[in-house]
Amino acid sequence: MFYIIVIFSLFFSAYAQIDSRPVIHLPPAVAEVVKQITADCLAETKAEPEVAKRFFELKFDKDEISKKFLYCLTRKTNYVDEDGHFNDGLITLFDSSDRKEDVQKRPVVPLPTIVLNEVKKAASECIKETGANKEVADNFFNLNFSSDLPSKKFLYCLCRKTNYGDEDGHLNDGLLTLFGESDRKDDVQKVLESCNKTKGKTNVDTIHQTVKCFYKNTPVLLVI
Ligand SMILES: *[C@@H]1O[C@H](CO)[C@@H](O)[C@H](O)[C@H]1NC(C)=O
Ligand SMILES: *[C@@H]1O[C@H](CO)[C@@H](O)[C@H](O)[C@H]1NC(C)=O
């Protein structure tokens, strides 16, 4: 059990400063799964959120509810065997690319060809204008929103040119029309509105954070 707790804890280090161990970033897909399972187990065991919080702070309470929660989490994640060893499930998650896992977990809406062509045209203009290299553009098309400055500038340029982003680095309603056929459009809208409140140091930071937030949280993925 110990190691998986360490890993979970590292992910939830926002809850607590654990110690000085190096931080492993869980792939977003795994993090999402853990979050979902935590929510499910809280509901199932009727535990207070405090129970999960203490668990991720490595404080193992001995009361019945805390034990039930721990058991639920272990069972549902299926990543640990009876003896407390990792099984292959966890390894698989780490082997996979972030994007593959994400795509497998969420329904997808393909970008209409006409929009894709606009995005491609904008991308080639933005490569010229921002001096970004091809890798920067490739990363974008792989939905890998890197936080280096050239990538952020490229993203900002692209959002401006396609008109999905405003000058301050916020996303507009235009993006929602792409989810027009989805029955989860309302949920997409909620995520968009919430992520849209992000404010970075510069407009280039703002768009980067907003897009990342949206991609991480939207229940429906746009795929190219
Ligand atoms: C995303 O882009 C960064 C920066 O170029 C790179 O280091 C990283 O390997 C890429 N991640 C994936 C999953 O392709
Ligand atoms: C995002 O915020 C900007 C300004 O802060 C606003 O103009 C725009 O309508 C918002 N977009 C959405 C989709 O809510």
PDB file of C-alpha atoms and ligand atoms in Angstrom:
ATOM      1  CA  MET A   1       0.000   0.000   0.000  1.00  0.00           C
ATOM      2  CA  PHE A   2       2.760   2.407   0.869  1.00  0.00           C
ATOM      3  CA  TYR A   3       3.993   3.260  -2.595  1.00  0.00           C
ATOM      4  CA  ILE A   4       0.640   3.863  -4.125  1.00  0.00           C
ATOM      5  CA  ILE A   5      -0.163   6.151  -1.270  1.00  0.00           C
ATOM      6  CA  VAL A   6       3.007   8.056  -1.942  1.00  0.00           C
ATOM      7  CA  ILE A   7       2.091   8.460  -5.565  1.00  0.00           C
ATOM      8  CA  PHE A   8      -1.454   9.487  -4.809  1.00  0.00           C
ATOM      9  CA  SER A   9      -0.159  11.848  -2.219  1.00  0.00           C
ATOM     10  CA  LEU A  10       2.217  13.433  -4.630  1.00  0.00           C
ATOM     11  CA  PHE A  11      -0.639  14.081  -6.936  1.00  0.00           C
ATOM     12  CA  PHE A  12      -2.650  15.531  -4.127  1.00  0.00           C
ATOM     13  CA  SER A  13       0.249  17.520  -2.796  1.00  0.00           C
ATOM     14  CA  ALA A  14      -1.955  20.557  -3.147  1.00  0.00           C
ATOM     15  CA  TYR A  15      -3.619  19.223  -0.021  1.00  0.00           C
ATOM     16  CA  ALA A  16      -0.463  18.886   1.934  1.00  0.00           C
ATOM     17  CA  GLN A  17       3.228  19.471   1.875  1.00  0.00           C
ATOM     18  CA  ILE A  18       4.375  15.886   2.247  1.00  0.00           C
ATOM     19  CA  ASP A  19       8.152  16.171   2.457  1.00  0.00           C
ATOM     20  CA  SER A  20      11.062  16.757   0.148  1.00  0.00           C
ATOM     21  CA  ARG A  21      10.628  13.704  -2.072  1.00  0.00           C
ATOM     22  CA  PRO A  22      10.776  14.426  -5.790  1.00  0.00           C
ATOM     23  CA  VAL A  23       7.398  14.976  -7.344  1.00  0.00           C
ATOM     24  CA  ILE A  24       6.105  12.638 -10.004  1.00  0.00           C
ATOM     25  CA  HIS A  25       3.447  14.170 -12.182  1.00  0.00           C
ATOM     26  CA  LEU A  26       0.664  11.725 -12.751  1.00  0.00           C
ATOM     27  CA  PRO A  27      -0.604  11.714 -16.320  1.00  0.00           C
ATOM     28  CA  PRO A  28      -3.800  13.798 -16.388  1.00  0.00           C
ATOM     29  CA  ALA A  29      -5.807  10.722 -17.324  1.00  0.00           C
ATOM     30  CA  VAL A  30      -4.656   8.867 -14.218  1.00  0.00           C
ATOM     31  CA  ALA A  31      -5.212  11.896 -12.061  1.00  0.00           C
ATOM     32  CA  GLU A  32      -8.750  12.144 -13.408  1.00  0.00           C
ATOM     33  CA  VAL A  33      -9.375   8.485 -12.628  1.00  0.00           C
ATOM     34  CA  VAL A  34      -8.086   8.871  -9.093  1.00  0.00           C
ATOM     35  CA  LYS A  35     -10.204  11.959  -8.572  1.00  0.00           C
ATOM     36  CA  GLN A  36     -13.283  10.207  -9.871  1.00  0.00           C
ATOM     37  CA  ILE A  37     -12.681   7.140  -7.734  1.00  0.00           C
ATOM     38  CA  THR A  38     -12.136   9.287  -4.683  1.00  0.00           C
ATOM     39  CA  ALA A  39     -15.478  10.959  -5.298  1.00  0.00           C
ATOM     40  CA  ASP A  40     -17.174   7.586  -5.844  1.00  0.00           C
ATOM     41  CA  CYS A  41     -15.694   6.146  -2.660  1.00  0.00           C
ATOM     42  CA  LEU A  42     -16.685   9.171  -0.625  1.00  0.00           C
ATOM     43  CA  ALA A  43     -20.232   8.723  -1.860  1.00  0.00           C
ATOM     44  CA  GLU A  44     -20.236   4.956  -1.315  1.00  0.00           C
ATOM     45  CA  THR A  45     -18.793   4.971   2.145  1.00  0.00           C
ATOM     46  CA  LYS A  46     -20.620   8.172   3.102  1.00  0.00           C
ATOM     47  CA  ALA A  47     -17.309   9.495   4.344  1.00  0.00           C
ATOM     48  CA  GLU A  48     -16.741  13.211   4.755  1.00  0.00           C
ATOM     49  CA  PRO A  49     -14.293  14.840   2.290  1.00  0.00           C
ATOM     50  CA  GLU A  50     -12.053  15.267   5.337  1.00  0.00           C
ATOM     51  CA  VAL A  51     -11.470  11.492   5.297  1.00  0.00           C
ATOM     52  CA  ALA A  52     -10.036  11.646   1.770  1.00  0.00           C
ATOM     53  CA  LYS A  53      -8.023  14.699   2.632  1.00  0.00           C
ATOM     54  CA  ARG A  54      -6.446  12.984   5.624  1.00  0.00           C
ATOM     55  CA  PHE A  55      -5.769   9.888   3.575  1.00  0.00           C
ATOM     56  CA  PHE A  56      -3.884  11.907   0.970  1.00  0.00           C
ATOM     57  CA  GLU A  57      -1.973  13.586   3.750  1.00  0.00           C
ATOM     58  CA  LEU A  58      -0.821  10.098   4.808  1.00  0.00           C
ATOM     59  CA  LYS A  59      -2.729  10.333   8.036  1.00  0.00           C
ATOM     60  CA  PHE A  60      -4.286   6.940   8.453  1.00  0.00           C
ATOM     61  CA  ASP A  61      -7.155   7.069  10.821  1.00  0.00           C
ATOM     62  CA  LYS A  62      -8.324   3.852  12.404  1.00  0.00           C
ATOM     63  CA  ASP A  63     -12.018   4.587  12.511  1.00  0.00           C
ATOM     64  CA  GLU A  64     -14.397   2.383  10.544  1.00  0.00           C
ATOM     65  CA  ILE A  65     -15.237   4.989   7.899  1.00  0.00           C
ATOM     66  CA  SER A  66     -11.596   5.734   7.119  1.00  0.00           C
ATOM     67  CA  LYS A  67     -10.846   2.031   6.766  1.00  0.00           C
ATOM     68  CA  LYS A  68     -13.858   1.537   4.532  1.00  0.00           C
ATOM     69  CA  PHE A  69     -12.756   4.431   2.377  1.00  0.00           C
ATOM     70  CA  LEU A  70      -9.256   3.012   2.083  1.00  0.00           C
ATOM     71  CA  TYR A  71     -10.615  -0.393   1.176  1.00  0.00           C
ATOM     72  CA  CYS A  72     -12.932   1.101  -1.437  1.00  0.00           C
ATOM     73  CA  LEU A  73     -10.132   3.121  -2.987  1.00  0.00           C
ATOM     74  CA  THR A  74      -7.817   0.146  -3.162  1.00  0.00           C
ATOM     75  CA  ARG A  75     -10.443  -2.099  -4.621  1.00  0.00           C
ATOM     76  CA  LYS A  76     -11.700   0.375  -7.183  1.00  0.00           C
ATOM     77  CA  THR A  77      -8.338   1.506  -8.418  1.00  0.00           C
ATOM     78  CA  ASN A  78      -7.391  -2.113  -8.899  1.00  0.00           C
ATOM     79  CA  TYR A  79      -3.798  -1.009  -9.063  1.00  0.00           C
ATOM     80  CA  VAL A  80      -2.671  -2.834  -5.956  1.00  0.00           C
ATOM     81  CA  ASP A  81      -2.885  -6.529  -5.261  1.00  0.00           C
ATOM     82  CA  GLU A  82      -3.764  -8.144  -1.946  1.00  0.00           C
ATOM     83  CA  ASP A  83      -0.183  -7.977  -0.764  1.00  0.00           C
ATOM     84  CA  GLY A  84       0.104  -4.295  -1.545  1.00  0.00           C
ATOM     85  CA  HIS A  85       2.131  -4.617  -4.718  1.00  0.00           C
ATOM     86  CA  PHE A  86       1.510  -2.764  -7.913  1.00  0.00           C
ATOM     87  CA  ASN A  87      -0.116  -4.723 -10.662  1.00  0.00           C
ATOM     88  CA  ASP A  88       0.221  -4.198 -14.386  1.00  0.00           C
ATOM     89  CA  GLY A  89      -2.755  -1.859 -14.543  1.00  0.00           C
ATOM     90  CA  LEU A  90      -0.814   1.004 -13.101  1.00  0.00           C
ATOM     91  CA  ILE A  91       2.191   0.405 -15.309  1.00  0.00           C
ATOM     92  CA  THR A  92      -0.061   0.457 -18.358  1.00  0.00           C
ATOM     93  CA  LEU A  93      -1.365   3.846 -17.396  1.00  0.00           C
ATOM     94  CA  PHE A  94       2.124   5.225 -17.099  1.00  0.00           C
ATOM     95  CA  ASP A  95       3.208   3.691 -20.377  1.00  0.00           C
ATOM     96  CA  SER A  96       0.427   5.282 -22.326  1.00  0.00           C
ATOM     97  CA  SER A  97       0.622   8.788 -23.561  1.00  0.00           C
ATOM     98  CA  ASP A  98      -1.519  11.326 -21.800  1.00  0.00           C
ATOM     99  CA  ARG A  99      -3.541  11.902 -24.846  1.00  0.00           C
ATOM    100  CA  LYS A 100      -4.339   8.285 -25.600  1.00  0.00           C
ATOM    101  CA  GLU A 101      -5.776   7.795 -22.141  1.00  0.00           C
ATOM    102  CA  ASP A 102      -7.775  10.965 -22.381  1.00  0.00           C
ATOM    103  CA  VAL A 103      -9.211  10.056 -25.728  1.00  0.00           C
ATOM    104  CA  GLN A 104     -10.181   6.635 -24.450  1.00  0.00           C
ATOM    105  CA  LYS A 105     -12.005   8.094 -21.511  1.00  0.00           C
ATOM    106  CA  ARG A 106     -14.040  10.837 -23.114  1.00  0.00           C
ATOM    107  CA  PRO A 107     -16.415  11.029 -26.024  1.00  0.00           C
ATOM    108  CA  VAL A 108     -14.938  12.890 -28.947  1.00  0.00           C
ATOM    109  CA  VAL A 109     -16.194  15.381 -31.483  1.00  0.00           C
ATOM    110  CA  PRO A 110     -14.131  15.569 -34.654  1.00  0.00           C
ATOM    111  CA  LEU A 111     -13.198  19.030 -35.813  1.00  0.00           C
ATOM    112  CA  PRO A 112     -15.126  19.785 -39.013  1.00  0.00           C
ATOM    113  CA  THR A 113     -12.841  19.794 -42.063  1.00  0.00           C
ATOM    114  CA  ILE A 114     -13.574  23.414 -42.830  1.00  0.00           C
ATOM    115  CA  VAL A 115     -12.492  24.441 -39.340  1.00  0.00           C
ATOM    116  CA  LEU A 116      -9.473  22.174 -39.480  1.00  0.00           C
ATOM    117  CA  ASN A 117      -8.392  23.871 -42.697  1.00  0.00           C
ATOM    118  CA  GLU A 118      -8.735  27.257 -41.031  1.00  0.00           C
ATOM    119  CA  VAL A 119      -6.657  26.064 -38.109  1.00  0.00           C
ATOM    120  CA  LYS A 120      -3.979  24.672 -40.418  1.00  0.00           C
ATOM    121  CA  LYS A 121      -3.806  27.908 -42.369  1.00  0.00           C
ATOM    122  CA  ALA A 122      -3.581  29.904 -39.158  1.00  0.00           C
ATOM    123  CA  ALA A 123      -0.894  27.516 -37.887  1.00  0.00           C
ATOM    124  CA  SER A 124       1.361  28.107 -40.866  1.00  0.00           C
ATOM    125  CA  GLU A 125       0.916  31.866 -40.549  1.00  0.00           C
ATOM    126  CA  CYS A 126       1.641  31.696 -36.832  1.00  0.00           C
ATOM    127  CA  ILE A 127       4.796  29.659 -37.387  1.00  0.00           C
ATOM    128  CA  LYS A 128       6.064  32.495 -39.575  1.00  0.00           C
ATOM    129  CA  GLU A 129       4.870  35.275 -37.310  1.00  0.00           C
ATOM    130  CA  THR A 130       6.053  33.905 -33.997  1.00  0.00           C
ATOM    131  CA  GLY A 131       9.156  32.137 -35.299  1.00  0.00           C
ATOM    132  CA  ALA A 132       7.954  28.886 -33.728  1.00  0.00           C
ATOM    133  CA  ASN A 133       9.520  25.702 -35.053  1.00  0.00           C
ATOM    134  CA  LYS A 134       7.626  22.745 -36.435  1.00  0.00           C
ATOM    135  CA  GLU A 135       7.777  20.902 -33.136  1.00  0.00           C
ATOM    136  CA  VAL A 136       5.772  23.662 -31.504  1.00  0.00           C
ATOM    137  CA  ALA A 137       3.026  23.256 -34.094  1.00  0.00           C
ATOM    138  CA  ASP A 138       3.198  19.447 -33.868  1.00  0.00           C
ATOM    139  CA  ASN A 139       2.776  19.639 -30.119  1.00  0.00           C
ATOM    140  CA  PHE A 140      -0.292  21.769 -30.539  1.00  0.00           C
ATOM    141  CA  PHE A 141      -1.866  19.355 -32.996  1.00  0.00           C
ATOM    142  CA  ASN A 142      -1.126  16.566 -30.525  1.00  0.00           C
ATOM    143  CA  LEU A 143      -2.993  18.587 -27.916  1.00  0.00           C
ATOM    144  CA  ASN A 144       0.224  18.942 -25.986  1.00  0.00           C
ATOM    145  CA  PHE A 145       0.070  22.506 -24.700  1.00  0.00           C
ATOM    146  CA  SER A 146       3.659  23.062 -23.596  1.00  0.00           C
ATOM    147  CA  SER A 147       4.423  25.919 -21.292  1.00  0.00           C
ATOM    148  CA  ASP A 148       7.554  27.207 -23.020  1.00  0.00           C
ATOM    149  CA  LEU A 149       7.250  30.737 -24.385  1.00  0.00           C
ATOM    150  CA  PRO A 150       7.317  29.870 -28.120  1.00  0.00           C
ATOM    151  CA  SER A 151       4.466  27.380 -27.595  1.00  0.00           C
ATOM    152  CA  LYS A 152       2.435  29.901 -25.633  1.00  0.00           C
ATOM    153  CA  LYS A 153       2.984  32.607 -28.240  1.00  0.00           C
ATOM    154  CA  PHE A 154       2.030  30.206 -30.996  1.00  0.00           C
ATOM    155  CA  LEU A 155      -1.158  29.239 -29.178  1.00  0.00           C
ATOM    156  CA  TYR A 156      -2.076  32.860 -28.606  1.00  0.00           C
ATOM    157  CA  CYS A 157      -1.494  33.681 -32.257  1.00  0.00           C
ATOM    158  CA  LEU A 158      -3.565  30.697 -33.350  1.00  0.00           C
ATOM    159  CA  CYS A 159      -6.497  31.560 -31.107  1.00  0.00           C
ATOM    160  CA  ARG A 160      -6.454  35.147 -32.310  1.00  0.00           C
ATOM    161  CA  LYS A 161      -6.299  34.216 -35.971  1.00  0.00           C
ATOM    162  CA  THR A 162      -9.052  31.645 -35.752  1.00  0.00           C
ATOM    163  CA  ASN A 163     -11.039  34.095 -33.665  1.00  0.00           C
ATOM    164  CA  TYR A 164     -11.636  31.630 -30.843  1.00  0.00           C
ATOM    165  CA  GLY A 165      -9.608  33.793 -28.513  1.00  0.00           C
ATOM    166  CA  ASP A 166      -9.841  37.471 -27.630  1.00  0.00           C
ATOM    167  CA  GLU A 167      -6.997  39.895 -27.138  1.00  0.00           C
ATOM    168  CA  ASP A 168      -6.855  39.274 -23.371  1.00  0.00           C
ATOM    169  CA  GLY A 169      -6.395  35.554 -23.911  1.00  0.00           C
ATOM    170  CA  HIS A 170      -9.915  34.398 -23.160  1.00  0.00           C
ATOM    171  CA  LEU A 171     -11.963  31.990 -25.212  1.00  0.00           C
ATOM    172  CA  ASN A 172     -15.250  33.025 -26.723  1.00  0.00           C
ATOM    173  CA  ASP A 173     -18.538  31.279 -27.412  1.00  0.00           C
ATOM    174  CA  GLY A 174     -17.443  30.384 -30.937  1.00  0.00           C
ATOM    175  CA  LEU A 175     -15.715  27.333 -29.544  1.00  0.00           C
ATOM    176  CA  LEU A 176     -19.009  26.035 -28.205  1.00  0.00           C
ATOM    177  CA  THR A 177     -20.558  25.866 -31.654  1.00  0.00           C
ATOM    178  CA  LEU A 178     -18.056  23.091 -32.406  1.00  0.00           C
ATOM    179  CA  PHE A 179     -19.802  20.970 -29.791  1.00  0.00           C
ATOM    180  CA  GLY A 180     -23.177  21.636 -31.355  1.00  0.00           C
ATOM    181  CA  GLU A 181     -24.063  17.978 -31.851  1.00  0.00           C
ATOM    182  CA  SER A 182     -22.948  16.834 -28.437  1.00  0.00           C
ATOM    183  CA  ASP A 183     -25.557  15.992 -25.817  1.00  0.00           C
ATOM    184  CA  ARG A 184     -23.084  17.231 -23.217  1.00  0.00           C
ATOM    185  CA  LYS A 185     -22.829  20.697 -24.660  1.00  0.00           C
ATOM    186  CA  ASP A 186     -24.127  22.248 -21.431  1.00  0.00           C
ATOM    187  CA  ASP A 187     -21.365  20.606 -19.443  1.00  0.00           C
ATOM    188  CA  VAL A 188     -18.812  21.751 -21.982  1.00  0.00           C
ATOM    189  CA  GLN A 189     -20.147  25.278 -21.626  1.00  0.00           C
ATOM    190  CA  LYS A 190     -19.808  25.171 -17.837  1.00  0.00           C
ATOM    191  CA  VAL A 191     -16.182  24.070 -18.099  1.00  0.00           C
ATOM    192  CA  LEU A 192     -15.493  26.722 -20.705  1.00  0.00           C
ATOM    193  CA  GLU A 193     -16.999  29.458 -18.575  1.00  0.00           C
ATOM    194  CA  SER A 194     -15.138  28.348 -15.499  1.00  0.00           C
ATOM    195  CA  CYS A 195     -11.765  28.001 -17.265  1.00  0.00           C
ATOM    196  CA  ASN A 196     -12.339  31.304 -18.983  1.00  0.00           C
ATOM    197  CA  LYS A 197     -12.002  33.047 -15.614  1.00  0.00           C
ATOM    198  CA  THR A 198      -8.305  32.158 -15.550  1.00  0.00           C
ATOM    199  CA  LYS A 199      -6.001  35.122 -15.551  1.00  0.00           C
ATOM    200  CA  GLY A 200      -2.269  34.750 -16.196  1.00  0.00           C
ATOM    201  CA  LYS A 201       0.518  37.297 -15.844  1.00  0.00           C
ATOM    202  CA  THR A 202       0.277  38.150 -19.523  1.00  0.00           C
ATOM    203  CA  ASN A 203      -2.360  37.548 -22.169  1.00  0.00           C
ATOM    204  CA  VAL A 204      -0.110  34.839 -23.593  1.00  0.00           C
ATOM    205  CA  ASP A 205      -0.106  33.081 -20.202  1.00  0.00           C
ATOM    206  CA  THR A 206      -3.838  33.537 -19.901  1.00  0.00           C
ATOM    207  CA  ILE A 207      -4.638  31.763 -23.146  1.00  0.00           C
ATOM    208  CA  HIS A 208      -2.233  28.951 -22.309  1.00  0.00           C
ATOM    209  CA  GLN A 209      -3.809  28.381 -18.899  1.00  0.00           C
ATOM    210  CA  THR A 210      -7.329  28.735 -20.231  1.00  0.00           C
ATOM    211  CA  VAL A 211      -6.802  26.245 -23.046  1.00  0.00           C
ATOM    212  CA  LYS A 212      -5.049  23.766 -20.770  1.00  0.00           C
ATOM    213  CA  CYS A 213      -7.798  24.043 -18.203  1.00  0.00           C
ATOM    214  CA  PHE A 214     -10.455  23.546 -20.826  1.00  0.00           C
ATOM    215  CA  TYR A 215      -8.750  20.556 -22.385  1.00  0.00           C
ATOM    216  CA  LYS A 216      -8.156  18.950 -19.016  1.00  0.00           C
ATOM    217  CA  ASN A 217     -11.727  19.347 -17.830  1.00  0.00           C
ATOM    218  CA  THR A 218     -14.007  19.238 -20.830  1.00  0.00           C
ATOM    219  CA  PRO A 219     -16.182  16.121 -20.800  1.00  0.00           C
ATOM    220  CA  VAL A 220     -16.072  15.957 -24.606  1.00  0.00           C
ATOM    221  CA  LEU A 221     -12.822  16.175 -26.535  1.00  0.00           C
ATOM    222  CA  LEU A 222     -12.343  17.942 -29.811  1.00  0.00           C
ATOM    223  CA  VAL A 223     -10.083  15.821 -31.934  1.00  0.00           C
ATOM    224  CA  ILE A 224      -8.246  16.591 -35.114  1.00  0.00           C
TER     225      ILE A 224
HETATM  226  C1  LIG B   1       4.958  17.758 -25.109  1.00  0.00           C
HETATM  227  O1  LIG B   1       5.853  18.770 -25.485  1.00  0.00           O
HETATM  228  C2  LIG B   1       7.006  18.881 -24.672  1.00  0.00           C
HETATM  229  C3  LIG B   1       7.811  20.101 -25.083  1.00  0.00           C
HETATM  230  O2  LIG B   1       8.253  20.020 -26.395  1.00  0.00           O
HETATM  231  C4  LIG B   1       7.786  17.579 -24.742  1.00  0.00           C
HETATM  232  O3  LIG B   1       8.920  17.650 -23.916  1.00  0.00           O
HETATM  233  C5  LIG B   1       6.897  16.428 -24.323  1.00  0.00           C
HETATM  234  O4  LIG B   1       7.592  15.212 -24.495  1.00  0.00           O
HETATM  235  C6  LIG B   1       5.623  16.398 -25.139  1.00  0.00           C
HETATM  236  N1  LIG B   1       4.725  15.398 -24.568  1.00  0.00           N
HETATM  237  C7  LIG B   1       4.140  14.460 -25.334  1.00  0.00           C
HETATM  238  C8  LIG B   1       3.218  13.534 -24.595  1.00  0.00           C
HETATM  239  O5  LIG B   1       4.307  14.379 -26.527  1.00  0.00           O
HETATM  240  C1  LIG B   2     -14.637  34.705 -21.577  1.00  0.00           C
HETATM  241  O1  LIG B   2     -14.337  35.923 -20.920  1.00  0.00           O
HETATM  242  C2  LIG B   2     -14.406  37.069 -21.782  1.00  0.00           C
HETATM  243  C3  LIG B   2     -13.957  38.305 -21.024  1.00  0.00           C
HETATM  244  O2  LIG B   2     -13.456  38.043 -19.772  1.00  0.00           O
HETATM  245  C4  LIG B   2     -15.814  37.221 -22.323  1.00  0.00           C
HETATM  246  O3  LIG B   2     -15.859  38.308 -23.199  1.00  0.00           O
HETATM  247  C5  LIG B   2     -16.204  35.951 -23.072  1.00  0.00           C
HETATM  248  O4  LIG B   2     -17.545  36.026 -23.489  1.00  0.00           O
HETATM  249  C6  LIG B   2     -16.036  34.754 -22.157  1.00  0.00           C
HETATM  250  N1  LIG B   2     -16.298  33.550 -22.937  1.00  0.00           N
HETATM  251  C7  LIG B   2     -17.164  32.601 -22.547  1.00  0.00           C
HETATM  252  C8  LIG B   2     -17.305  31.426 -23.446  1.00  0.00           C
HETATM  253  O5  LIG B   2     -17.790  32.668 -21.521  1.00  0.00           O
END
